[in-house]
Amino acid sequence: MINLMEPPTQVGAAIPAHTPHAVSVMFPTWQDNIYYEEGNPIVTSKMECGYPRFFIHPFIQKLCSRLVDEFGKENETGMLFPSHKVAVQCRSFMNCYYQESTGSIRIAEFEIAPRDTSSELEKVPIHIVLFPKDAFPIAKQFWQHSGAIVSSRMAEYCLRIMDENKKQQRFKQEEKSTNGLYQPKMTMGRKSRSRYNKASIELERKDEEEESVEQNTYLEERYGRNLPAQFSLKAKQALRRRIAGVLSETEEKTDLEEQRKIKGDRGIRGLSEEDVYLYPCGMSAIYHAHQVAMAIGDAALKSVCFGFPYTDTLKILQKWGPGCHFYGLGEDESIDELEAQLDSGEKILSLFCEFPSNPLLKSPDVKRLRRLANKHNFLIVVDETIGNFCNVAVLEWADMVVSSLTKIFSGDSNVMGGSMILNPNGSHYDQLKAKLTQDYEDLVWFEDAVFLERNSRNFKERSHIINQNAETLCDFLVTHPKVEKVFYPKYVCRKHFDSIKVNSDTAGYGGLFSILLKDEKSAAAFYNHLHCAKGPSLGTNFTLCSPYTILAHYNELDWAEQYGVCRYLVRVSVGLEDKQKLINMFSEALDSIYNNQ
């Protein structure tokens, strides 16, 4: 169905290889991951890219550097954001957490526009927050936690405009100089010192850069299956319909009332494409879900983070608003504790959970949580990224469902995206809808929308194959003598997963699992000998592995271990490879353990 490219083997190479906007990076050995976390140039100097919320893409770095040179003051740096509102939010965050101020934090806004009126390129609004260099880690926290990032394709587009403007300016200068009354003469065989020759050299260099841009464009079109930019609005509409579950290959419900009458893939009536909101990435959807919860509820109330989540979800709940209650184990006993707390009079704003969780694949009892929410009047936000709506029907039990479209929905690992869906039958729907109608900004770059739409056309078929592959592989691993434990929804909190599992032949337990080996030395040997892509992210069309706790919690390993997240846990996202190939691949890696003791 999909031609899977061989993974790269060099440290720092883009995953997939030769992909300008790849969202993962190759760390072939266990030690490479440690070097990365420690900022060691042995790895960091070789990185072509990285996961975009953690590693700012080279195109974005280049654009930002040019703009700081133009608008910044001495000892200032900056960070780009997709809108004025987001830039203001960043400044507010920095003013809160940048304690030892050595200068002001300010916002510069302008447009990058082609000077040539016949250019096919369009003007782009730019919002850059400028601040002292020592405040960069605080700005980076906002970028990472909130997911309010700019697209690397947007940066590439802006750089192209700026380069074309420079090229046009050079030609105008040349035209002016060659039309003058005086022209330098060639004498004694020496080269003229006229600007023309310097410009020729510069243009030769420029041609090399343009050739690189053309090559990048070819690769994007070849492997990303791109469409022209004018289709972006239709692409976004198709995305919203697909996410709402009212778009299929055989029948498309275009009328909103018709959409609301059917159950669709989500299994509930009343839902339409207008209840789907797109964001630059999944964490941005989570951030905005929390923001809208605070806007319609009592912002003085804490929220609950239920279960051990992906790291930035917890950071959002802790750093924005009054903080949160953290039930890190996320099991039935945790609900008992929560219920006792609520019955004692404690009030909460909202509860955030993943279904299932990352990386321990625990599924909370969302039906019981829903009953508590109805009784005590709080919002439930469920992240369905790992379960995905082909496998689990979470919307009925939530007020908002968020997801990272970067993962299995796209699969190609070459574009970022996120979504939020409102439950039209929820008691808070009218308030949420009214607030989002007032405040929502569509910040998804048009080229990213085109890639997401094209990539996700076969999402259901890929999900089915990956379900089967993961279950086959986990069934092999769970009985293997060198494996201590496999964390997978089929074996962990299964009754809660099954309680809302989609009733279809293609539904399964998803493509993500984590594996625990005897000790870190064994885990490192296994990882080093596993012949697949190795780096951050998940939900890719190809199998992707990472030492999860090292990458996500390197500076808080003991804290993570309190909640059952072992420091040498290995997380695996299963791809579309042949089942037997996968079993052989993992068997060989396990065989290497004792050989390396």
Coordinates of C-alpha atoms in Angstrom, one line a residue:
M1 CA 0.0 0.0 0.0
I2 CA 2.8 2.4 1.0
N3 CA 6.4 2.2 -0.1
L4 CA 8.4 2.5 3.1
M5 CA 11.8 4.0 2.7
E6 CA 14.8 2.5 4.6
P7 CA 15.5 4.4 7.8
P8 CA 18.7 6.4 8.0
T9 CA 21.6 5.1 10.0
Q10 CA 23.6 8.3 10.7
V11 CA 23.1 10.1 13.9
G12 CA 21.2 13.4 13.4
A13 CA 19.7 12.4 10.0
A14 CA 16.1 13.4 9.3
I15 CA 13.4 10.7 9.7
P16 CA 12.2 10.0 7.0
A17 CA 15.5 10.5 5.2
H18 CA 15.9 13.4 2.8
T19 CA 12.7 15.0 4.0
P20 CA 13.1 18.8 4.5
H21 CA 10.2 19.1 7.0
A22 CA 10.7 15.8 8.8
V23 CA 9.4 15.7 12.4
S24 CA 11.8 13.1 13.8
V25 CA 15.6 12.6 13.9
M26 CA 17.8 9.5 14.0
F27 CA 19.5 8.6 17.3
P28 CA 21.0 5.2 16.5
T29 CA 22.4 4.3 19.9
W30 CA 21.2 4.6 23.5
Q31 CA 24.1 6.9 24.3
D32 CA 23.1 9.3 21.4
N33 CA 19.9 10.0 23.3
I34 CA 21.8 10.9 26.4
Y35 CA 24.2 13.1 24.5
Y36 CA 21.2 14.9 22.9
E37 CA 19.6 15.5 26.3
E38 CA 22.9 16.9 27.7
G39 CA 23.3 19.2 24.7
N40 CA 26.5 17.4 23.6
P41 CA 27.7 18.6 20.2
I42 CA 28.7 15.0 19.3
V43 CA 25.0 14.7 18.5
T44 CA 23.5 18.2 18.4
S45 CA 25.9 19.5 15.8
K46 CA 24.9 16.7 13.4
M47 CA 21.1 17.2 13.7
E48 CA 19.4 18.0 10.4
C49 CA 16.1 18.5 12.3
G50 CA 14.3 17.3 15.4
Y51 CA 10.8 17.2 16.8
P52 CA 9.6 20.7 16.1
R53 CA 8.4 21.7 19.6
F54 CA 11.8 20.8 21.0
F55 CA 14.2 21.5 18.2
I56 CA 13.5 24.7 16.2
H57 CA 13.7 23.9 12.6
P58 CA 16.7 25.3 10.6
F59 CA 14.4 27.3 8.3
I60 CA 12.8 28.9 11.3
Q61 CA 16.2 29.6 12.9
K62 CA 17.4 31.2 9.7
L63 CA 14.4 33.4 9.2
C64 CA 14.4 34.5 12.9
S65 CA 18.1 35.3 12.7
R66 CA 17.6 37.5 9.7
L67 CA 14.8 39.4 11.4
V68 CA 16.6 39.8 14.7
D69 CA 19.5 41.3 12.7
E70 CA 17.1 43.7 11.1
F71 CA 14.9 44.7 14.1
G72 CA 16.7 43.5 17.2
K73 CA 19.0 45.5 19.5
E74 CA 22.4 44.5 20.8
N75 CA 22.3 41.4 23.0
E76 CA 18.7 40.6 21.8
T77 CA 17.4 37.4 20.2
G78 CA 13.8 36.5 19.2
M79 CA 11.2 33.9 18.6
L80 CA 8.5 33.8 15.9
F81 CA 4.9 33.2 16.5
P82 CA 1.9 32.7 14.2
S83 CA -0.3 35.6 15.4
H84 CA -0.4 38.8 17.5
K85 CA -2.5 37.1 20.2
V86 CA 0.1 34.3 20.6
A87 CA 3.0 36.8 20.7
V88 CA 1.2 38.6 23.5
Q89 CA 0.6 35.3 25.4
C90 CA 4.4 34.6 25.1
R91 CA 5.3 38.0 26.4
S92 CA 2.9 37.5 29.4
F93 CA 4.4 34.1 30.1
M94 CA 7.9 35.5 29.9
N95 CA 7.1 38.4 32.2
C96 CA 5.8 35.9 34.7
Y97 CA 8.8 33.5 34.6
Y98 CA 11.7 35.7 33.5
Q99 CA 12.7 36.8 37.0
E100 CA 16.1 38.4 36.6
S101 CA 15.3 40.8 33.8
T102 CA 18.2 42.3 31.9
G103 CA 16.1 44.1 29.4
S104 CA 12.6 44.5 28.0
I105 CA 10.4 42.0 26.1
R106 CA 8.8 43.5 23.1
I107 CA 6.9 42.5 20.0
A108 CA 7.7 43.5 16.4
E109 CA 5.0 43.0 13.7
F110 CA 5.2 43.6 10.0
E111 CA 4.7 41.8 6.7
I112 CA 7.1 40.0 4.4
A113 CA 5.8 40.7 0.9
P114 CA 7.2 40.3 -2.6
R115 CA 8.3 43.5 -4.2
D116 CA 7.4 42.1 -7.6
T117 CA 3.7 42.6 -8.1
S118 CA 3.6 39.8 -10.6
S119 CA 5.1 37.3 -8.1
E120 CA 3.0 34.2 -7.3
L121 CA 4.0 34.5 -3.7
E122 CA 1.7 36.3 -1.2
K123 CA 2.5 38.6 1.7
V124 CA 2.9 36.9 5.1
P125 CA 2.2 38.6 8.5
I126 CA 5.1 38.2 10.9
H127 CA 5.0 38.4 14.7
I128 CA 8.3 38.2 16.5
V129 CA 8.9 38.5 20.2
L130 CA 12.3 40.2 20.9
F131 CA 14.0 39.7 24.3
P132 CA 17.4 39.6 26.0
K133 CA 19.5 36.5 25.0
D134 CA 19.5 35.2 28.5
A135 CA 15.7 34.9 28.4
F136 CA 15.7 32.5 25.5
P137 CA 15.1 29.4 27.7
I138 CA 11.8 31.0 29.0
A139 CA 10.6 31.8 25.5
K140 CA 11.5 28.2 24.5
Q141 CA 9.4 26.9 27.4
F142 CA 6.4 28.7 26.0
W143 CA 7.0 27.5 22.5
Q144 CA 7.4 23.9 23.7
H145 CA 4.6 23.7 26.2
S146 CA 1.9 25.7 24.4
G147 CA 2.6 24.3 21.0
A148 CA 2.0 27.8 19.5
I149 CA 4.7 27.2 16.9
V150 CA 5.2 28.5 13.4
S151 CA 5.5 26.2 10.5
S152 CA 8.8 25.4 9.0
R153 CA 7.1 25.6 5.6
M154 CA 6.0 29.1 6.5
A155 CA 9.6 30.0 7.3
E156 CA 10.8 28.5 4.0
Y157 CA 8.1 30.5 2.2
C158 CA 9.2 33.7 3.8
L159 CA 12.8 33.1 3.1
R160 CA 11.9 32.6 -0.5
I161 CA 10.2 35.9 -0.6
M162 CA 13.1 37.7 1.0
D163 CA 15.6 36.0 -1.4
E164 CA 13.5 37.0 -4.4
N165 CA 13.3 40.6 -3.2
K166 CA 17.1 40.7 -2.8
K167 CA 17.6 39.3 -6.2
Q168 CA 15.2 41.8 -7.7
Q169 CA 17.0 44.6 -5.9
R170 CA 20.4 43.5 -7.2
F171 CA 19.1 43.5 -10.8
K172 CA 17.7 47.0 -10.4
Q173 CA 21.0 48.2 -9.1
E174 CA 22.8 46.5 -11.9
E175 CA 20.5 48.1 -14.5
K176 CA 21.0 51.5 -12.9
S177 CA 24.8 51.2 -13.0
T178 CA 25.1 49.8 -16.5
N179 CA 22.8 52.6 -17.9
G180 CA 25.1 55.3 -16.4
L181 CA 27.4 57.7 -18.3
Y182 CA 30.6 56.1 -16.9
Q183 CA 31.6 52.5 -17.2
P184 CA 34.8 51.0 -15.7
K185 CA 37.2 49.8 -18.4
M186 CA 39.1 46.6 -18.7
T187 CA 42.9 47.4 -18.7
M188 CA 46.0 45.2 -18.9
G189 CA 44.0 42.0 -18.7
R190 CA 42.9 42.8 -15.2
K191 CA 39.4 42.2 -14.0
S192 CA 37.1 45.2 -13.8
R193 CA 36.3 46.4 -10.3
S194 CA 32.7 47.2 -11.2
R195 CA 29.9 45.9 -9.0
Y196 CA 28.7 43.8 -11.9
N197 CA 31.4 41.2 -11.3
K198 CA 30.7 41.0 -7.6
A199 CA 27.0 40.6 -8.3
S200 CA 27.8 37.8 -10.8
I201 CA 29.5 35.9 -8.1
E202 CA 26.7 36.5 -5.7
L203 CA 24.2 35.4 -8.2
E204 CA 26.1 32.2 -8.8
R205 CA 25.9 31.5 -5.1
K206 CA 22.2 32.4 -5.2
D207 CA 21.6 30.0 -8.1
E208 CA 23.1 27.2 -5.9
E209 CA 20.6 28.1 -3.1
E210 CA 17.7 28.2 -5.5
E211 CA 18.7 24.8 -6.9
S212 CA 18.6 23.5 -3.3
V213 CA 15.1 25.0 -2.9
E214 CA 14.0 23.3 -6.1
Q215 CA 15.3 20.0 -4.8
N216 CA 13.4 20.4 -1.5
T217 CA 10.3 21.2 -3.5
Y218 CA 10.7 18.1 -5.6
L219 CA 11.2 15.9 -2.6
E220 CA 8.1 17.4 -0.9
E221 CA 6.0 16.8 -4.0
R222 CA 7.4 13.4 -4.6
Y223 CA 7.2 12.0 -1.1
G224 CA 4.6 14.3 0.4
R225 CA 2.1 14.1 -2.5
N226 CA 1.6 17.8 -2.4
L227 CA -1.2 19.8 -4.0
P228 CA -1.2 23.4 -5.2
A229 CA -1.7 26.0 -2.5
Q230 CA -5.1 27.1 -3.7
F231 CA -6.6 23.9 -2.5
S232 CA -5.7 24.7 1.2
L233 CA -9.2 25.9 2.2
K234 CA -10.8 22.8 0.7
A235 CA -8.1 20.7 2.4
K236 CA -9.0 22.2 5.8
Q237 CA -12.7 21.5 5.2
A238 CA -11.9 17.9 4.2
L239 CA -9.8 17.6 7.4
R240 CA -12.6 18.8 9.6
R241 CA -15.0 16.4 8.0
R242 CA -12.6 13.5 8.2
I243 CA -11.9 14.2 11.9
A244 CA -15.6 14.6 12.6
G245 CA -16.2 11.2 10.9
V246 CA -18.6 12.5 8.3
L247 CA -16.2 12.1 5.3
S248 CA -15.8 8.8 3.5
E249 CA -14.5 7.8 0.1
T250 CA -17.9 6.7 -1.0
E251 CA -20.2 9.4 0.4
E252 CA -19.6 12.9 1.6
K253 CA -22.0 14.7 3.8
T254 CA -21.7 18.4 2.9
D255 CA -24.8 19.8 4.5
L256 CA -24.3 20.6 8.2
E257 CA -27.8 19.4 9.2
E258 CA -27.3 16.2 7.3
Q259 CA -24.0 15.7 9.1
R260 CA -25.7 16.1 12.5
K261 CA -28.4 13.5 11.7
I262 CA -25.9 10.7 11.2
K263 CA -23.8 8.9 13.7
G264 CA -20.7 8.7 11.5
D265 CA -17.4 7.3 12.6
R266 CA -17.6 9.0 16.0
G267 CA -20.8 7.1 16.9
I268 CA -22.8 10.1 18.1
R269 CA -25.5 12.3 16.5
G270 CA -25.4 16.0 16.4
L271 CA -21.7 16.3 15.3
S272 CA -20.7 18.4 12.3
E273 CA -17.4 19.7 10.8
E274 CA -18.1 23.0 12.6
D275 CA -17.4 21.3 15.9
V276 CA -13.8 20.5 14.8
Y277 CA -11.0 23.1 15.3
L278 CA -7.6 22.8 13.8
Y279 CA -4.3 23.8 15.5
P280 CA -0.6 23.9 14.5
C281 CA 0.1 20.7 16.6
G282 CA -1.5 18.5 19.2
M283 CA -0.1 20.3 22.2
S284 CA -1.6 23.5 20.9
A285 CA -5.0 21.9 20.9
I286 CA -4.4 20.8 24.5
Y287 CA -3.2 24.3 25.5
H288 CA -6.3 25.9 23.9
A289 CA -8.6 23.4 25.5
H290 CA -7.3 24.5 28.9
Q291 CA -7.5 28.2 27.9
V292 CA -11.2 27.9 26.8
A293 CA -12.0 25.9 30.0
M294 CA -10.6 28.7 32.1
A295 CA -12.5 31.2 30.0
I296 CA -15.9 29.7 30.5
G297 CA -15.4 28.4 34.1
D298 CA -14.0 29.6 37.3
A299 CA -10.4 30.2 36.5
A300 CA -9.5 30.2 40.1
L301 CA -10.1 26.5 40.3
K302 CA -7.4 23.9 39.7
S303 CA -7.7 21.2 37.1
V304 CA -6.9 17.5 37.4
C305 CA -4.3 15.7 35.4
F306 CA -5.4 12.1 35.5
G307 CA -2.8 9.4 34.7
F308 CA 0.8 9.9 33.8
P309 CA 0.6 12.0 30.6
Y310 CA 3.0 13.2 27.9
T311 CA 5.2 15.7 29.7
D312 CA 3.9 19.0 28.3
T313 CA 0.2 18.3 29.2
L314 CA 1.1 18.4 32.8
K315 CA 3.3 21.5 32.4
I316 CA 0.4 23.4 30.8
L317 CA -1.9 22.6 33.7
Q318 CA 0.8 23.5 36.2
K319 CA 2.1 26.8 34.6
W320 CA -1.2 28.4 33.4
G321 CA -3.9 29.1 35.9
P322 CA -3.8 28.2 39.6
G323 CA -2.1 24.8 39.1
C324 CA -3.4 21.2 39.1
H325 CA -4.0 18.0 41.1
F326 CA -1.9 15.2 39.7
Y327 CA -3.2 11.6 39.9
G328 CA -0.2 10.1 38.2
L329 CA -1.0 6.4 38.6
G330 CA -4.4 6.9 36.7
E331 CA -6.0 3.7 38.0
D332 CA -9.3 2.8 39.6
E333 CA -7.9 3.6 43.1
S334 CA -7.0 7.0 41.8
I335 CA -10.6 7.7 40.9
D336 CA -11.5 6.6 44.4
E337 CA -9.2 9.3 45.8
L338 CA -10.5 11.9 43.4
E339 CA -14.1 11.1 44.3
A340 CA -13.3 11.4 48.0
Q341 CA -11.7 14.7 47.3
L342 CA -14.7 16.0 45.4
D343 CA -17.2 14.7 47.9
S344 CA -15.3 16.5 50.7
G345 CA -16.2 19.8 48.9
E346 CA -13.1 20.3 46.7
K347 CA -14.1 21.9 43.3
I348 CA -12.2 21.5 40.1
L349 CA -12.3 23.2 36.7
S350 CA -11.5 20.3 34.4
L351 CA -10.0 16.9 34.1
F352 CA -7.4 16.0 31.4
C353 CA -6.5 12.4 30.5
E354 CA -5.1 10.4 27.7
F355 CA -6.8 7.3 26.3
P356 CA -4.7 5.3 26.5
S357 CA -1.8 7.0 28.2
N358 CA 1.7 7.6 26.9
P359 CA 3.9 5.7 27.6
L360 CA 2.3 3.1 30.0
L361 CA -0.8 2.6 27.8
K362 CA -3.2 2.7 30.7
S363 CA -6.9 3.3 29.9
P364 CA -8.9 5.2 32.5
D365 CA -12.5 4.4 33.4
V366 CA -13.9 7.3 31.4
K367 CA -17.5 6.3 32.0
R368 CA -17.0 6.6 35.8
L369 CA -15.1 9.9 35.3
R370 CA -18.0 11.1 33.2
R371 CA -20.5 10.4 36.1
L372 CA -18.2 12.3 38.5
A373 CA -18.1 15.2 36.0
N374 CA -21.8 15.4 35.7
K375 CA -22.2 15.2 39.5
H376 CA -19.6 17.8 40.3
N377 CA -19.8 20.0 37.2
F378 CA -16.4 19.9 35.7
L379 CA -15.1 19.5 32.1
I380 CA -13.5 16.4 30.7
V381 CA -10.8 16.7 28.0
V382 CA -9.5 13.4 26.5
D383 CA -6.5 13.1 24.3
E384 CA -7.2 10.3 21.9
T385 CA -4.0 10.5 19.9
I386 CA -2.8 7.0 20.8
G387 CA -6.2 5.3 20.7
N388 CA -7.5 7.2 17.7
F389 CA -11.1 7.2 16.7
C390 CA -10.8 4.2 14.5
N391 CA -10.3 2.2 17.7
V392 CA -12.0 4.0 20.5
A393 CA -15.2 6.2 20.8
V394 CA -14.2 8.7 23.5
L395 CA -16.2 11.7 22.3
E396 CA -19.4 10.6 24.0
W397 CA -17.7 10.7 27.4
A398 CA -15.8 13.9 27.0
D399 CA -16.6 17.6 26.6
M400 CA -13.6 18.1 24.4
V401 CA -11.4 15.6 22.5
V402 CA -7.9 16.6 21.4
S403 CA -5.5 14.8 19.2
S404 CA -2.1 15.2 17.5
L405 CA -2.7 14.9 13.8
T406 CA 1.1 14.7 13.4
K407 CA 1.0 11.1 14.4
I408 CA -1.0 8.2 12.9
F409 CA -3.5 10.5 11.2
S410 CA -0.8 11.8 9.0
G411 CA 1.7 8.9 9.3
D412 CA 4.3 10.3 6.9
S413 CA 6.2 12.2 9.6
N414 CA 6.5 15.3 7.5
V415 CA 3.9 17.7 8.9
M416 CA 2.6 19.0 12.2
G417 CA -1.1 19.4 13.2
G418 CA -3.6 19.1 15.9
S419 CA -7.4 19.1 16.5
M420 CA -10.0 19.7 19.1
I421 CA -13.6 18.4 18.8
L422 CA -16.5 19.6 20.9
N423 CA -19.1 17.0 22.1
P424 CA -22.3 18.6 20.7
N425 CA -24.4 16.7 23.3
G426 CA -22.3 17.9 26.3
S427 CA -23.7 20.1 29.0
H428 CA -21.0 22.7 28.4
Y429 CA -21.3 22.7 24.6
D430 CA -23.1 26.0 24.2
Q431 CA -20.6 27.9 26.4
L432 CA -17.6 26.3 24.7
K433 CA -19.0 26.9 21.2
A434 CA -19.8 30.6 21.9
K435 CA -16.3 31.2 23.3
L436 CA -14.5 29.5 20.5
T437 CA -16.7 31.3 17.9
Q438 CA -15.4 34.5 19.5
D439 CA -11.8 33.6 20.1
Y440 CA -10.6 30.9 17.8
E441 CA -7.8 31.6 15.4
D442 CA -7.0 29.3 12.5
L443 CA -3.2 29.2 12.7
V444 CA -2.5 26.2 10.5
W445 CA -0.2 27.2 7.6
F446 CA -1.9 26.5 4.3
E447 CA 0.8 24.1 2.9
D448 CA 0.7 22.1 6.1
A449 CA -3.1 21.7 5.7
V450 CA -2.6 20.3 2.2
F451 CA 0.0 17.8 3.4
L452 CA -2.2 16.7 6.3
E453 CA -5.2 16.2 4.0
R454 CA -3.3 14.2 1.5
N455 CA -1.5 12.1 4.0
S456 CA -4.7 11.2 5.9
R457 CA -6.7 9.9 3.0
N458 CA -5.8 6.3 3.8
F459 CA -5.7 6.8 7.6
K460 CA -8.3 4.1 8.3
E461 CA -6.6 1.5 6.2
R462 CA -3.2 2.2 7.8
S463 CA -4.7 2.1 11.3
H464 CA -6.1 -1.3 10.6
I465 CA -2.8 -2.7 9.4
I466 CA -0.9 -1.2 12.3
N467 CA -3.4 -2.6 14.8
Q468 CA -2.8 -6.1 13.5
N469 CA 1.0 -5.7 13.3
A470 CA 1.2 -4.3 16.9
E471 CA -1.0 -7.0 18.4
T472 CA 1.0 -9.8 16.6
L473 CA 4.3 -8.3 17.8
C474 CA 3.1 -7.8 21.3
D475 CA 1.7 -11.3 21.5
F476 CA 5.2 -12.5 20.6
L477 CA 7.0 -10.2 23.0
V478 CA 4.8 -10.8 26.1
T479 CA 5.9 -14.4 26.3
H480 CA 9.6 -13.8 25.4
P481 CA 11.9 -14.9 28.3
K482 CA 14.1 -11.8 28.0
V483 CA 11.1 -9.4 28.3
E484 CA 10.1 -8.3 31.8
K485 CA 6.8 -6.6 30.8
V486 CA 4.9 -5.3 27.8
F487 CA 2.7 -2.2 28.3
Y488 CA -0.1 -2.5 25.7
P489 CA -3.9 -1.8 26.0
K490 CA -4.6 -5.5 25.5
Y491 CA -2.7 -6.3 28.7
V492 CA -3.1 -3.1 30.7
C493 CA -6.5 -1.8 32.0
R494 CA -8.1 -3.8 29.2
K495 CA -11.7 -3.7 30.5
H496 CA -11.7 0.1 30.3
F497 CA -10.3 0.1 26.8
D498 CA -12.8 -2.5 25.7
S499 CA -15.7 -0.6 27.2
I500 CA -15.5 2.1 24.6
K501 CA -13.7 0.1 21.8
V502 CA -15.3 0.7 18.4
N503 CA -17.4 -2.3 17.4
S504 CA -15.9 -3.1 14.0
D505 CA -13.6 -5.7 12.5
T506 CA -10.9 -3.1 11.9
A507 CA -10.7 -1.7 15.4
G508 CA -7.8 -2.8 17.6
Y509 CA -5.5 -1.7 20.4
G510 CA -3.5 0.8 18.5
G511 CA 0.1 0.8 17.3
L512 CA 2.0 1.9 20.4
F513 CA 3.5 -0.2 23.2
S514 CA 6.4 0.0 25.7
I515 CA 8.7 -2.7 26.7
L516 CA 10.6 -3.3 29.9
L517 CA 13.8 -5.4 30.0
K518 CA 15.9 -6.6 32.9
D519 CA 18.1 -3.5 33.3
E520 CA 19.4 -0.5 31.5
K521 CA 22.4 -2.4 30.0
S522 CA 19.9 -4.9 28.5
A523 CA 17.7 -2.1 27.3
A524 CA 20.6 -0.3 25.6
A525 CA 21.8 -3.5 23.9
F526 CA 18.3 -4.2 22.6
Y527 CA 17.9 -0.6 21.4
N528 CA 21.3 -0.4 19.7
H529 CA 20.6 -3.6 17.8
L530 CA 17.1 -2.9 16.7
H531 CA 17.2 -2.2 13.0
C532 CA 14.5 0.4 12.6
A533 CA 14.1 4.2 12.8
K534 CA 15.0 5.5 16.2
G535 CA 13.9 8.9 17.4
P536 CA 11.1 11.0 18.9
S537 CA 7.5 11.0 17.8
L538 CA 5.1 8.1 17.2
G539 CA 2.3 7.0 14.8
T540 CA 4.6 6.8 11.8
N541 CA 4.0 4.6 8.8
F542 CA 7.3 2.9 9.7
T543 CA 8.3 1.4 13.0
L544 CA 9.9 4.0 15.3
C545 CA 11.6 3.3 18.7
S546 CA 12.8 5.5 21.5
P547 CA 14.1 5.3 25.1
Y548 CA 11.1 7.2 26.2
T549 CA 12.0 8.2 29.7
I550 CA 15.5 9.3 28.7
L551 CA 14.1 11.7 26.1
A552 CA 11.0 13.0 27.9
H553 CA 12.2 13.0 31.6
Y554 CA 16.0 13.1 31.6
N555 CA 16.1 15.7 34.3
E556 CA 13.4 14.1 36.5
L557 CA 14.1 10.3 36.1
D558 CA 13.5 9.6 39.8
W559 CA 10.2 11.5 39.8
A560 CA 8.9 9.6 36.7
E561 CA 9.9 6.3 38.3
Q562 CA 7.5 7.0 41.2
Y563 CA 4.6 6.6 38.7
G564 CA 5.9 3.3 37.2
V565 CA 7.8 5.0 34.3
C566 CA 11.1 3.2 34.5
R567 CA 14.2 5.1 33.4
Y568 CA 15.1 2.4 30.9
L569 CA 11.7 2.0 29.4
V570 CA 11.7 1.5 25.6
R571 CA 8.7 2.8 23.6
V572 CA 7.8 1.4 20.2
S573 CA 5.5 2.8 17.6
V574 CA 4.7 -0.1 15.2
G575 CA 4.5 0.6 11.4
L576 CA 3.3 -1.0 8.3
E577 CA 6.1 -3.5 7.8
D578 CA 5.4 -7.2 7.2
K579 CA 4.5 -9.0 10.4
Q580 CA 7.2 -11.6 10.1
K581 CA 9.8 -8.9 9.3
L582 CA 8.9 -7.2 12.5
I583 CA 9.1 -10.3 14.6
N584 CA 12.5 -11.1 13.1
M585 CA 13.7 -7.6 13.8
F586 CA 12.7 -7.7 17.4
S587 CA 13.9 -11.3 17.9
E588 CA 17.4 -10.4 16.6
A589 CA 17.6 -7.4 18.9
L590 CA 16.6 -9.5 21.9
D591 CA 19.1 -12.1 21.0
S592 CA 21.8 -9.4 21.2
I593 CA 21.3 -8.8 24.9
Y594 CA 23.2 -11.8 26.3
N595 CA 25.8 -11.5 23.6
N596 CA 26.6 -8.1 24.9
Q597 CA 26.7 -8.8 28.7

